[in-house]
């Protein structure tokens, strides 16, 4: 159902011939459309928290001589501003990843270290949801790439696993290393993802349950960032899930000794 955009030039060559020149502009039209969609989505996503912030600020002024209410509104104001900051940060991360689609200074990265970092960053969230994180796997797996970006990707998967899991459940983070492929799997015992949504969860701004996700403060950008980071490293990310049986997200990356410069996108 895609449109094709052709620019056609006509030139007369003498009395008997006409020259027709067709240029295909489909790709640049498609990119324009993607860009317009992105901007429209961003505006939509920012509207809700910005609206909430200004309403809460008004309410705060009106309630100035009622300490309990002031505290309540101030708390919500903090939460909404944090959400706004998170969405903004994710938008910046994603647009950087999309613009550069390359790793500027790839280095050898110790995957155990990335796993430890990402688990540490999720410790507070896990504790407050009473979720236990269990980690294990191949000590010493190394990939070639950008450590902070890989940590962001893994952080997002673990954060989702915690966020979409019931209290008291477990989240597993496992690393295996075989045949030149380092595999990091994040498994949860959460609600799972309906089959019809599995292909779409990596799309920008896609949320399965809009109301629930919005309530939990999700922007729908986390998995899209994961996908871009992993692709920039010459790897892929997959999801296995069944409603009621939890989900497993698997990142696969070429092992450092097997990763050639060519398998990473050129800068
Ligand atoms: P969000 O910021 O909303 O979590 P993501 O891009 O990280 O955005 O995820 C997209 C959607 O995929 C989420 O809104 C959620 O519905 C679903 N999802 C992601 N991870 C999980 C998971 N581990 N279990 C169940 N659903 C998930």
Coordinates of N, CA and C and ligand atoms in Angstrom, one line a residue, residues 86 90 156-157 160-161 163-164 188 190-193 201 203 206-209 212-213 217-224 247 249, ligand 1:
X86 N 12.4 11.9 32.3 CA 12.7 10.6 31.8 C 12.4 10.5 30.3
X90 N 14.9 10.0 27.1 CA 14.8 8.9 26.2 C 14.7 9.3 24.8
X156 N 17.1 -1.1 30.5 CA 15.7 -1.0 30.1 C 15.0 -2.4 30.2
X157 N 15.7 -3.5 29.8 CA 15.1 -4.8 29.8 C 14.8 -5.2 31.3
X160 N 11.9 -3.1 32.7 CA 10.6 -3.6 32.2 C 10.2 -4.9 33.0
X161 N 11.2 -5.8 33.1 CA 10.9 -7.1 33.7 C 10.4 -6.8 35.1
X163 N 9.0 -3.9 36.3 CA 7.8 -3.1 36.2 C 6.5 -3.9 35.8
X164 N 6.7 -4.9 35.0 CA 5.6 -5.7 34.5 C 5.4 -7.1 35.2
X188 N 11.3 -12.9 33.1 CA 10.4 -12.5 34.2 C 9.2 -13.5 34.3
X190 N 6.2 -12.3 34.8 CA 5.1 -11.3 34.8 C 3.9 -11.7 33.9
X191 N 3.2 -10.7 33.5 CA 1.9 -10.9 32.8 C 2.1 -11.5 31.4
X192 N 3.2 -11.3 30.8 CA 3.4 -11.8 29.5 C 2.9 -10.8 28.5
X193 N 3.1 -11.1 27.2 CA 2.8 -10.2 26.1 C 1.9 -11.0 25.1
X201 N 6.3 -4.5 20.0 CA 6.8 -3.9 21.2 C 8.1 -3.1 21.1
X203 N 8.6 -1.1 18.6 CA 8.3 0.2 17.9 C 8.3 1.4 18.8
X206 N 5.2 2.4 21.3 CA 4.2 1.4 21.3 C 4.1 0.9 22.7
X207 N 2.8 0.9 23.2 CA 2.5 0.3 24.5 C 1.4 -0.7 24.4
X208 N 1.4 -1.8 25.1 CA 0.4 -2.8 24.9 C -0.9 -2.3 25.6
X209 N -0.8 -1.9 26.8 CA -2.0 -1.4 27.5 C -1.7 0.0 27.8
X212 N -2.5 1.2 31.4 CA -1.6 0.7 32.5 C -0.2 1.2 32.4
X213 N 0.3 1.2 31.1 CA 1.7 1.7 30.9 C 1.8 3.2 31.3
X217 N 4.1 5.1 34.1 CA 5.0 6.1 33.7 C 5.9 5.7 32.5
X218 N 5.5 4.7 31.8 CA 6.3 4.3 30.6 C 6.0 5.2 29.5
X219 N 7.1 5.3 28.7 CA 7.0 6.2 27.5 C 6.8 5.4 26.2
X220 N 7.1 4.1 26.3 CA 7.0 3.3 25.0 C 8.3 3.4 24.2
X221 N 9.3 4.0 24.8 CA 10.6 4.2 24.0 C 11.7 3.2 24.4
X222 N 11.5 2.6 25.6 CA 12.6 1.8 26.2 C 13.0 0.7 25.3
X223 N 12.1 -0.1 24.7 CA 12.5 -1.2 23.9 C 13.0 -0.8 22.5
X224 N 12.5 0.4 22.1 CA 13.0 0.9 20.8 C 14.5 1.3 20.9
X247 N 7.9 -13.4 30.3 CA 8.6 -13.1 29.1 C 10.1 -13.3 29.2
X249 N 13.4 -11.7 27.2 CA 14.0 -10.9 26.1 C 15.5 -11.3 26.0
Ligands
LIG1 P1 7.5 1.4 28.3 O1 8.3 2.6 28.7 O2 6.0 1.7 28.2 O3 7.7 0.3 29.3 P2 8.9 -0.1 26.3 O4 9.3 0.3 24.9 O5 10.0 -0.4 27.3 O6 8.0 1.1 26.9 O7 7.9 -1.3 26.2 C1 6.8 -1.3 25.3 C2 5.6 -2.1 25.9 O8 5.9 -3.5 25.9 C3 5.3 -1.7 27.3 O9 4.4 -0.6 27.4 C4 4.7 -3.0 27.8 O10 3.3 -3.0 27.5 C5 5.3 -4.1 27.0 N1 6.4 -4.8 27.8 C6 7.7 -4.5 27.7 N2 8.4 -5.3 28.5 C7 7.5 -6.2 29.1 C8 7.6 -7.3 30.0 N3 8.8 -7.7 30.5 N4 6.5 -7.9 30.3 C9 5.3 -7.5 29.8 N5 5.1 -6.5 29.0 C10 6.2 -5.8 28.6

